mmCIF file of C-alpha atoms in Angstrom:
data_model
loop_
_atom_site.group_PDB
_atom_site.id
_atom_site.type_symbol
_atom_site.label_atom_id
_atom_site.label_comp_id
_atom_site.label_asym_id
_atom_site.label_seq_id
_atom_site.Cartn_x
_atom_site.Cartn_y
_atom_site.Cartn_z
ATOM 1 C CA GLU J 51 0.000 0.000 0.000
ATOM 2 C CA THR J 52 1.031 3.566 -0.656
ATOM 3 C CA ILE J 53 0.333 6.980 0.795
ATOM 4 C CA TYR J 54 0.753 10.159 -1.272
ATOM 5 C CA VAL J 55 1.775 13.433 0.346
ATOM 6 C CA GLY J 56 2.076 16.860 -1.268
ATOM 7 C CA THR J 57 4.304 19.498 0.339
ATOM 8 C CA LEU J 58 4.720 23.256 0.533
ATOM 9 C CA SER J 59 8.070 22.813 -1.220
ATOM 10 C CA GLY J 60 6.196 21.653 -4.342
ATOM 11 C CA ARG J 61 7.008 17.929 -4.214
ATOM 12 C CA MET J 62 4.642 14.967 -4.295
ATOM 13 C CA TYR J 63 5.909 11.935 -2.391
ATOM 14 C CA SER J 64 4.912 8.289 -2.793
ATOM 15 C CA ILE J 65 5.595 6.484 0.497
ATOM 16 C CA ASP J 66 5.367 2.799 1.382
ATOM 17 C CA VAL J 67 2.919 2.625 4.305
ATOM 18 C CA THR J 68 4.655 -0.403 5.849
ATOM 19 C CA THR J 69 8.246 0.776 5.840
ATOM 20 C CA GLY J 70 7.957 4.542 5.423
ATOM 21 C CA LYS J 71 10.441 4.416 2.564
ATOM 22 C CA ILE J 72 10.024 6.918 -0.241
ATOM 23 C CA LYS J 73 9.210 5.122 -3.489
ATOM 24 C CA TRP J 74 9.511 8.253 -5.574
ATOM 25 C CA ASP J 75 9.084 12.001 -5.412
ATOM 26 C CA PHE J 76 7.891 14.309 -8.143
ATOM 27 C CA ALA J 77 8.823 18.001 -8.311
ATOM 28 C CA THR J 78 6.514 20.845 -9.344
ATOM 29 C CA LYS J 79 7.340 24.527 -9.360
ATOM 30 C CA ASP J 80 5.168 25.625 -6.444
ATOM 31 C CA SER J 81 3.342 24.443 -3.327
ATOM 32 C CA ILE J 82 0.904 21.535 -3.466
ATOM 33 C CA TYR J 83 -2.277 22.018 -1.468
ATOM 34 C CA SER J 84 -4.703 19.886 -3.444
ATOM 35 C CA SER J 85 -5.925 16.426 -2.542
ATOM 36 C CA VAL J 86 -4.774 13.421 -4.580
ATOM 37 C CA ILE J 87 -7.018 11.443 -6.927
ATOM 38 C CA ILE J 88 -6.189 7.902 -8.045
ATOM 39 C CA GLY J 89 -7.384 7.266 -11.593
ATOM 40 C CA ASN J 90 -7.335 4.323 -13.965
ATOM 41 C CA ASN J 91 -4.083 2.797 -15.219
ATOM 42 C CA HIS J 92 -2.139 3.691 -12.057
ATOM 43 C CA LEU J 93 -2.457 7.438 -12.472
ATOM 44 C CA VAL J 94 -2.043 9.836 -9.557
ATOM 45 C CA LEU J 95 -3.618 13.252 -10.176
ATOM 46 C CA PHE J 96 -3.101 16.485 -8.246
ATOM 47 C CA GLY J 97 -2.896 20.228 -8.716
ATOM 48 C CA SER J 98 -0.057 22.599 -7.885
ATOM 49 C CA ASN J 99 0.140 26.325 -7.299
ATOM 50 C CA ASP J 100 2.341 26.503 -10.395
ATOM 51 C CA ASP J 101 -1.002 26.463 -12.294
ATOM 52 C CA PHE J 102 -0.660 22.915 -13.634
ATOM 53 C CA ILE J 103 -2.660 19.747 -13.056
ATOM 54 C CA TYR J 104 -0.383 16.697 -13.109
ATOM 55 C CA ALA J 105 -0.959 13.017 -13.842
ATOM 56 C CA VAL J 106 1.911 10.851 -12.594
ATOM 57 C CA ASN J 107 2.402 7.098 -12.895
ATOM 58 C CA SER J 108 1.810 5.677 -9.408
ATOM 59 C CA GLU J 109 4.495 3.000 -9.805
ATOM 60 C CA THR J 110 7.333 4.959 -11.405
ATOM 61 C CA GLY J 111 6.615 8.596 -10.520
ATOM 62 C CA ARG J 112 7.009 9.581 -14.153
ATOM 63 C CA GLU J 113 4.803 12.306 -15.569
ATOM 64 C CA GLN J 114 2.006 11.000 -17.803
ATOM 65 C CA TRP J 115 0.695 14.419 -18.669
ATOM 66 C CA SER J 116 0.430 17.934 -17.292
ATOM 67 C CA VAL J 117 -2.034 20.623 -18.284
ATOM 68 C CA LEU J 118 -1.770 24.352 -17.717
ATOM 69 C CA LYS J 119 -4.958 25.488 -16.013
ATOM 70 C CA GLU J 120 -7.069 28.419 -17.119
ATOM 71 C CA GLY J 121 -7.063 30.455 -13.916
ATOM 72 C CA ASP J 122 -6.328 29.335 -10.371
ATOM 73 C CA ILE J 123 -7.753 25.923 -9.520
ATOM 74 C CA GLY J 124 -10.040 25.105 -6.623
ATOM 75 C CA SER J 125 -10.513 21.641 -5.156
ATOM 76 C CA ILE J 126 -10.979 18.641 -7.457
ATOM 77 C CA ALA J 127 -13.979 16.307 -7.464
ATOM 78 C CA THR J 128 -14.594 13.036 -9.342
ATOM 79 C CA LEU J 129 -17.635 11.178 -10.590
ATOM 80 C CA GLY J 130 -17.522 7.399 -10.276
ATOM 81 C CA SER J 131 -16.748 5.287 -13.315
ATOM 82 C CA GLU J 132 -16.874 8.195 -15.751
ATOM 83 C CA GLN J 133 -13.170 8.799 -15.007
ATOM 84 C CA MET J 134 -13.279 12.548 -15.305
ATOM 85 C CA ILE J 135 -12.162 15.207 -12.875
ATOM 86 C CA TYR J 136 -14.146 18.359 -12.221
ATOM 87 C CA PHE J 137 -12.798 21.591 -10.805
ATOM 88 C CA ASN J 138 -13.632 25.271 -10.461
ATOM 89 C CA SER J 139 -11.241 27.845 -11.873
ATOM 90 C CA SER J 140 -10.898 31.513 -11.031
ATOM 91 C CA ASP J 141 -11.685 32.592 -14.601
ATOM 92 C CA GLY J 142 -15.346 31.736 -13.922
ATOM 93 C CA PHE J 143 -15.564 28.233 -15.424
ATOM 94 C CA LEU J 144 -16.522 24.798 -14.161
ATOM 95 C CA ASN J 145 -14.166 22.374 -15.896
ATOM 96 C CA ALA J 146 -14.346 18.685 -16.852
ATOM 97 C CA MET J 147 -11.122 16.902 -17.787
ATOM 98 C CA GLU J 148 -10.501 13.318 -18.917
ATOM 99 C CA ILE J 149 -8.283 11.478 -16.438
ATOM 100 C CA GLU J 150 -6.604 9.259 -19.024
ATOM 101 C CA SER J 151 -5.389 11.966 -21.380
ATOM 102 C CA GLY J 152 -5.790 15.300 -19.615
ATOM 103 C CA ALA J 153 -7.974 16.501 -22.481
ATOM 104 C CA THR J 154 -10.646 19.047 -21.641
ATOM 105 C CA LYS J 155 -14.086 17.500 -22.047
ATOM 106 C CA TRP J 156 -15.972 20.735 -21.499
ATOM 107 C CA ARG J 157 -15.834 24.117 -19.806
ATOM 108 C CA ALA J 158 -19.078 25.663 -18.556
ATOM 109 C CA ARG J 159 -19.197 29.416 -18.082
ATOM 110 C CA THR J 160 -20.713 30.093 -14.658
ATOM 111 C CA SER J 161 -20.000 33.743 -13.806
ATOM 112 C CA LEU J 162 -17.876 34.224 -10.681
ATOM 113 C CA ILE J 163 -17.048 30.826 -9.208
ATOM 114 C CA ASN J 164 -15.359 30.123 -5.891
ATOM 115 C CA ASN J 165 -12.846 27.530 -4.749
ATOM 116 C CA SER J 166 -15.166 25.141 -2.937
ATOM 117 C CA THR J 167 -15.180 21.531 -4.129
ATOM 118 C CA PRO J 168 -17.740 20.738 -6.857
ATOM 119 C CA VAL J 169 -20.264 18.074 -5.846
ATOM 120 C CA ALA J 170 -21.217 15.160 -8.108
ATOM 121 C CA ALA J 171 -24.789 14.075 -7.358
ATOM 122 C CA PRO J 172 -26.440 10.721 -8.226
ATOM 123 C CA ASP J 173 -28.648 12.468 -10.792
ATOM 124 C CA LYS J 174 -25.375 12.876 -12.758
ATOM 125 C CA SER J 175 -25.271 16.613 -12.334
ATOM 126 C CA ILE J 176 -22.257 18.554 -11.155
ATOM 127 C CA TYR J 177 -22.976 21.326 -8.666
ATOM 128 C CA ALA J 178 -20.600 24.266 -8.256
ATOM 129 C CA ALA J 179 -20.808 27.192 -5.858
ATOM 130 C CA MET J 180 -20.475 30.719 -7.224
ATOM 131 C CA SER J 181 -19.345 33.858 -5.454
ATOM 132 C CA ASP J 182 -22.048 36.148 -6.758
ATOM 133 C CA ILE J 183 -25.290 34.322 -7.586
ATOM 134 C CA GLY J 184 -25.424 31.056 -5.759
ATOM 135 C CA LEU J 185 -25.315 27.532 -7.118
ATOM 136 C CA PHE J 186 -24.756 26.348 -10.681
ATOM 137 C CA THR J 187 -25.477 22.876 -12.030
ATOM 138 C CA VAL J 188 -24.574 21.222 -15.333
ATOM 139 C CA ASP J 189 -24.915 17.820 -16.953
ATOM 140 C CA HIS J 190 -21.742 15.877 -16.132
ATOM 141 C CA LEU J 191 -21.219 14.585 -19.686
ATOM 142 C CA ALA J 192 -22.130 17.514 -21.892
ATOM 143 C CA GLY J 193 -21.478 20.462 -19.618
ATOM 144 C CA ASN J 194 -24.717 22.023 -20.754
ATOM 145 C CA GLY J 195 -28.452 21.446 -21.077
ATOM 146 C CA LYS J 196 -29.194 21.572 -17.357
ATOM 147 C CA SER J 197 -27.732 24.890 -16.364
ATOM 148 C CA GLN J 198 -29.710 26.622 -13.658
ATOM 149 C CA ILE J 199 -29.242 28.963 -10.757
ATOM 150 C CA ILE J 200 -30.263 27.893 -7.273
ATOM 151 C CA ALA J 201 -30.422 30.204 -4.244
ATOM 152 C CA SER J 202 -30.069 33.315 -6.406
ATOM 153 C CA GLU J 203 -28.236 36.281 -4.855
ATOM 154 C CA LYS J 204 -26.665 34.059 -2.193
ATOM 155 C CA THR J 205 -22.927 33.484 -1.913
ATOM 156 C CA ILE J 206 -22.434 29.764 -1.291
ATOM 157 C CA THR J 207 -19.209 28.887 0.465
ATOM 158 C CA SER J 208 -19.623 25.158 1.093
ATOM 159 C CA LEU J 209 -21.479 22.204 -0.452
ATOM 160 C CA THR J 210 -22.169 18.814 1.124
ATOM 161 C CA TYR J 211 -24.151 15.922 -0.361
ATOM 162 C CA GLY J 212 -26.388 14.328 2.247
ATOM 163 C CA GLY J 213 -27.993 11.451 0.350
ATOM 164 C CA GLU J 214 -31.595 10.997 -0.777
ATOM 165 C CA GLY J 215 -31.172 13.717 -3.388
ATOM 166 C CA LEU J 216 -30.343 16.493 -0.908
ATOM 167 C CA LEU J 217 -27.476 18.961 -1.059
ATOM 168 C CA TYR J 218 -26.649 21.182 1.898
ATOM 169 C CA ALA J 219 -25.249 24.597 1.082
ATOM 170 C CA ILE J 220 -23.733 27.118 3.470
ATOM 171 C CA SER J 221 -24.723 30.549 2.198
ATOM 172 C CA ASP J 222 -22.961 33.801 3.122
ATOM 173 C CA GLY J 223 -21.642 32.042 6.235
ATOM 174 C CA THR J 224 -25.034 32.660 7.853
ATOM 175 C CA SER J 225 -27.535 30.129 6.483
ATOM 176 C CA LEU J 226 -27.832 26.400 5.838
ATOM 177 C CA TYR J 227 -29.922 25.482 2.788
ATOM 178 C CA PRO J 228 -31.135 21.963 2.066
ATOM 179 C CA ILE J 229 -31.477 21.816 -1.730
ATOM 180 C CA THR J 230 -33.215 19.043 -3.654
ATOM 181 C CA THR J 231 -31.011 17.975 -6.575
ATOM 182 C CA GLY J 232 -32.608 18.649 -9.924
ATOM 183 C CA SER J 233 -34.830 21.357 -8.478
ATOM 184 C CA THR J 234 -34.615 25.128 -8.152
ATOM 185 C CA ASN J 235 -36.849 25.121 -5.074
ATOM 186 C CA LEU J 236 -35.434 26.022 -1.677
ATOM 187 C CA PRO J 237 -37.052 24.188 1.253
ATOM 188 C CA ALA J 238 -36.658 25.235 4.880
ATOM 189 C CA VAL J 239 -33.554 27.205 5.830
ATOM 190 C CA PHE J 240 -31.722 27.222 9.138
ATOM 191 C CA THR J 241 -30.058 30.557 9.836
ATOM 192 C CA VAL J 242 -26.871 30.522 11.892
ATOM 193 C CA ALA J 243 -23.365 31.953 11.556
ATOM 194 C CA VAL J 244 -21.559 28.934 10.106
ATOM 195 C CA SER J 245 -17.762 28.493 9.984
ATOM 196 C CA SER J 246 -17.441 24.781 9.180
ATOM 197 C CA SER J 247 -18.794 22.289 6.681
ATOM 198 C CA PRO J 248 -21.765 20.242 7.937
ATOM 199 C CA VAL J 249 -21.687 16.479 8.387
ATOM 200 C CA ILE J 250 -24.671 14.182 7.877
ATOM 201 C CA GLY J 251 -25.705 11.354 10.205
ATOM 202 C CA VAL J 252 -27.128 8.030 9.023
ATOM 203 C CA ASP J 253 -30.627 9.247 9.965
ATOM 204 C CA GLY J 254 -30.209 12.421 7.906
ATOM 205 C CA THR J 255 -29.479 14.729 10.843
ATOM 206 C CA VAL J 256 -27.186 17.614 9.906
ATOM 207 C CA TYR J 257 -24.528 18.614 12.445
ATOM 208 C CA VAL J 258 -22.845 21.972 12.019
ATOM 209 C CA GLY J 259 -20.707 24.308 14.134
ATOM 210 C CA SER J 260 -21.257 28.044 14.451
ATOM 211 C CA ASP J 261 -19.591 31.358 15.274
ATOM 212 C CA ASP J 262 -22.048 31.742 18.159
ATOM 213 C CA ASP J 263 -20.143 29.052 20.134
ATOM 214 C CA ASN J 264 -22.787 26.391 19.505
ATOM 215 C CA LEU J 265 -22.922 23.022 17.805
ATOM 216 C CA TYR J 266 -26.319 22.407 16.181
ATOM 217 C CA ALA J 267 -28.224 19.291 15.186
ATOM 218 C CA ILE J 268 -30.746 20.023 12.454
ATOM 219 C CA ASP J 269 -33.423 17.882 10.838
ATOM 220 C CA GLY J 270 -32.059 17.421 7.325
ATOM 221 C CA LYS J 271 -35.471 17.445 5.673
ATOM 222 C CA THR J 272 -37.366 20.114 7.592
ATOM 223 C CA GLY J 273 -34.571 22.430 8.737
ATOM 224 C CA GLU J 274 -35.915 22.336 12.285
ATOM 225 C CA LYS J 275 -33.431 22.435 15.130
ATOM 226 C CA LYS J 276 -33.214 19.183 17.110
ATOM 227 C CA TRP J 277 -30.790 20.461 19.721
ATOM 228 C CA GLU J 278 -27.900 22.806 20.355
ATOM 229 C CA ILE J 279 -25.029 22.693 22.801
ATOM 230 C CA VAL J 280 -22.979 25.654 23.991
ATOM 231 C CA THR J 281 -19.215 25.098 23.710
ATOM 232 C CA LYS J 282 -16.221 27.047 24.987
ATOM 233 C CA GLY J 283 -15.681 29.001 21.771
ATOM 234 C CA ARG J 284 -16.379 29.342 18.056
ATOM 235 C CA VAL J 285 -16.734 26.020 16.273
ATOM 236 C CA TYR J 286 -14.444 26.234 13.239
ATOM 237 C CA SER J 287 -13.827 22.522 12.695
ATOM 238 C CA SER J 288 -16.240 20.084 11.073
ATOM 239 C CA PRO J 289 -17.712 17.501 13.458
ATOM 240 C CA VAL J 290 -17.009 13.781 13.060
ATOM 241 C CA ILE J 291 -19.568 11.045 13.772
ATOM 242 C CA GLY J 292 -18.566 7.781 15.466
ATOM 243 C CA VAL J 293 -20.027 4.376 14.650
ATOM 244 C CA ASP J 294 -22.362 4.632 17.671
ATOM 245 C CA GLY J 295 -23.659 8.058 16.611
ATOM 246 C CA THR J 296 -21.500 10.058 19.012
ATOM 247 C CA VAL J 297 -20.512 13.441 17.591
ATOM 248 C CA TYR J 298 -16.928 14.576 18.183
ATOM 249 C CA VAL J 299 -15.875 18.173 17.610
ATOM 250 C CA GLY J 300 -12.796 20.257 18.417
ATOM 251 C CA VAL J 301 -13.247 23.728 19.925
ATOM 252 C CA GLY J 302 -10.128 25.685 20.836
ATOM 253 C CA SER J 303 -8.082 23.480 23.147
ATOM 254 C CA TYR J 304 -11.046 21.182 23.869
ATOM 255 C CA LEU J 305 -12.442 18.042 22.288
ATOM 256 C CA TYR J 306 -16.126 17.314 22.878
ATOM 257 C CA ALA J 307 -18.002 14.021 22.699
ATOM 258 C CA ILE J 308 -21.732 14.626 22.331
ATOM 259 C CA ASP J 309 -24.683 12.256 22.131
ATOM 260 C CA GLY J 310 -25.898 12.622 18.554
ATOM 261 C CA LYS J 311 -29.564 12.076 19.462
ATOM 262 C CA THR J 312 -29.935 14.123 22.631
ATOM 263 C CA GLY J 313 -27.153 16.709 22.431
ATOM 264 C CA GLU J 314 -25.937 15.765 25.896
ATOM 265 C CA GLU J 315 -22.222 16.088 26.588
ATOM 266 C CA LYS J 316 -20.626 12.667 27.157
ATOM 267 C CA TRP J 317 -17.153 13.916 27.997
ATOM 268 C CA LEU J 318 -14.784 16.825 27.494
ATOM 269 C CA PHE J 319 -11.025 16.577 26.982
ATOM 270 C CA LYS J 320 -8.607 19.491 27.330
ATOM 271 C CA MET J 321 -5.382 19.649 25.331
ATOM 272 C CA HIS J 322 -2.352 21.745 26.281
ATOM 273 C CA LEU J 323 -2.831 24.219 23.439
ATOM 274 C CA ASN J 324 -5.366 25.113 20.773
ATOM 275 C CA GLY J 325 -6.207 22.245 18.442
ATOM 276 C CA GLY J 326 -9.841 23.025 17.768
ATOM 277 C CA SER J 327 -9.452 24.174 14.182
ATOM 278 C CA LEU J 328 -8.883 20.493 13.350
ATOM 279 C CA SER J 329 -11.344 17.659 12.989
ATOM 280 C CA PRO J 330 -10.604 14.442 14.897
ATOM 281 C CA ALA J 331 -10.455 10.994 13.303
ATOM 282 C CA VAL J 332 -12.264 7.942 14.680
ATOM 283 C CA GLY J 333 -10.836 4.427 14.390
ATOM 284 C CA ALA J 334 -12.785 1.234 13.769
ATOM 285 C CA ASP J 335 -12.543 0.381 17.492
ATOM 286 C CA GLY J 336 -13.970 3.777 18.463
ATOM 287 C CA THR J 337 -10.654 5.374 19.442
ATOM 288 C CA VAL J 338 -10.607 9.115 18.759
ATOM 289 C CA TYR J 339 -7.382 10.665 17.436
ATOM 290 C CA MET J 340 -6.760 14.403 17.618
ATOM 291 C CA GLY J 341 -3.828 16.592 16.631
ATOM 292 C CA SER J 342 -2.958 19.866 18.333
ATOM 293 C CA SER J 343 -0.798 22.965 18.113
ATOM 294 C CA ASP J 344 0.918 21.691 21.258
ATOM 295 C CA THR J 345 2.835 19.241 18.956
ATOM 296 C CA HIS J 346 0.982 16.163 20.245
ATOM 297 C CA ILE J 347 -1.317 13.514 18.848
ATOM 298 C CA TYR J 348 -3.869 12.318 21.380
ATOM 299 C CA ALA J 349 -5.578 8.922 21.347
ATOM 300 C CA LEU J 350 -8.712 8.864 23.490
ATOM 301 C CA ASP J 351 -11.235 6.195 24.409
ATOM 302 C CA GLY J 352 -14.314 7.182 22.410
ATOM 303 C CA LYS J 353 -16.723 6.156 25.186
ATOM 304 C CA THR J 354 -14.983 7.593 28.235
ATOM 305 C CA GLY J 355 -12.601 10.251 26.927
ATOM 306 C CA LYS J 356 -9.735 8.697 28.867
ATOM 307 C CA THR J 357 -6.279 9.045 27.344
ATOM 308 C CA LYS J 358 -4.918 5.884 25.731
ATOM 309 C CA TRP J 359 -1.634 7.432 24.636
ATOM 310 C CA VAL J 360 -0.007 10.722 23.654
ATOM 311 C CA PHE J 361 2.615 11.068 20.914
ATOM 312 C CA ASN J 362 4.930 14.070 20.571
ATOM 313 C CA THR J 363 5.807 15.048 16.992
ATOM 314 C CA LYS J 364 8.151 17.892 18.053
ATOM 315 C CA GLY J 365 6.278 20.260 15.752
ATOM 316 C CA ARG J 366 2.877 21.883 15.432
ATOM 317 C CA VAL J 367 0.184 19.582 14.015
ATOM 318 C CA SER J 368 -2.176 21.480 11.722
ATOM 319 C CA GLY J 369 -3.868 18.622 9.881
ATOM 320 C CA SER J 370 -6.338 15.948 10.884
ATOM 321 C CA PRO J 371 -4.959 12.409 11.264
ATOM 322 C CA THR J 372 -5.631 9.722 8.649
ATOM 323 C CA ILE J 373 -6.240 6.119 9.695
ATOM 324 C CA GLY J 374 -5.039 3.202 7.573
ATOM 325 C CA ALA J 375 -6.851 -0.101 7.069
ATOM 326 C CA ASP J 376 -4.655 -1.752 9.701
ATOM 327 C CA GLY J 377 -5.310 1.000 12.246
ATOM 328 C CA THR J 378 -2.056 2.887 11.665
ATOM 329 C CA VAL J 379 -2.410 6.618 12.268
ATOM 330 C CA TYR J 380 -0.724 8.923 9.749
ATOM 331 C CA VAL J 381 -0.159 12.578 10.517
ATOM 332 C CA GLY J 382 2.070 15.378 9.283
ATOM 333 C CA SER J 383 3.876 17.852 11.523
ATOM 334 C CA PHE J 384 5.625 21.185 11.156
ATOM 335 C CA ASP J 385 8.832 19.425 12.178
ATOM 336 C CA ASP J 386 8.929 18.428 8.468
ATOM 337 C CA HIS J 387 8.023 14.792 9.068
ATOM 338 C CA LEU J 388 5.154 12.471 8.196
ATOM 339 C CA TYR J 389 4.566 10.022 11.041
ATOM 340 C CA ALA J 390 3.126 6.517 11.044
ATOM 341 C CA ILE J 391 1.956 5.644 14.552
ATOM 342 C CA ASP J 392 0.587 2.344 15.855
ATOM 343 C CA GLY J 393 -3.040 3.165 16.605
ATOM 344 C CA LYS J 394 -3.196 0.801 19.594
ATOM 345 C CA THR J 395 0.109 1.452 21.337
ATOM 346 C CA GLY J 396 1.096 4.951 20.200
ATOM 347 C CA GLU J 397 4.516 3.670 19.174
ATOM 348 C CA GLU J 398 6.226 5.227 16.167
ATOM 349 C CA LYS J 399 6.412 2.892 13.183
ATOM 350 C CA TRP J 400 8.333 5.267 10.976
ATOM 351 C CA ARG J 401 8.809 8.886 10.015
#
């Protein structure tokens, strides 16, 4: 197995997850912030701030193709077996590109478009948020024929697909809109100062943090508030839902565990320094992993909040941990290292 890591120095690394050895590294001309997409025929795709999208062979690290983007790129989205990538660009277009060749399939003019990730819905439409007039949708194959504006005159800053044909849009940082895919109708709206992307529970409940120091649970279909809980500060991070429905959220130097149905606090854990701009990660056994500006990774019992282990990276941790199939915890640190940590013991496997 392999993990791919982009760096501020403009290099993409392919790392063996078992040994930590670098298989290859690929150099671009500027920082890499984008996520990585794995395409057909062992292709690794990513964007760089040098204005190119790259496709690199996952086995050799050799460039398959690179394409100069038209305008700065936002986040990349994919759509199942169609093997195309979709991305917003700052020149006001929603773009579709073939993964195999890098050829542009279509470009749809959308007015002013922002850098949020496009959403691919099951109705085979691509939804993109715009900075001036709301939400734009196009047919994923043709790039035309279904263009429409939803939530006109609203600036949408975040999109989340919640299943059952519903999109949830954060508008102007003040409102949550549930939008039925394929429709221009806006159902109930929940108004709150929102700083994070919502997450959706298995029962359709929407959990979202707010600038008013609250975490909210909202009925995904009606927009009615189920509960709210006051925290110790603004909720910038996105909540994470455990297998038992517990909602975990970081706020400042605190990590909360909240009953997803009732909104009751289960436990509260305090870190040494602020780590609340990060989202935790939850392992298959319910262990909660959280990084912090205090240079540590914390492993907590998801039911009790008791500390299982603490790992010091010797540098600020500003990203959420990733958990491998075998329970290994991967996290980057500002000490210029990527760490692989045994999820059960907290022992370092490699760096």
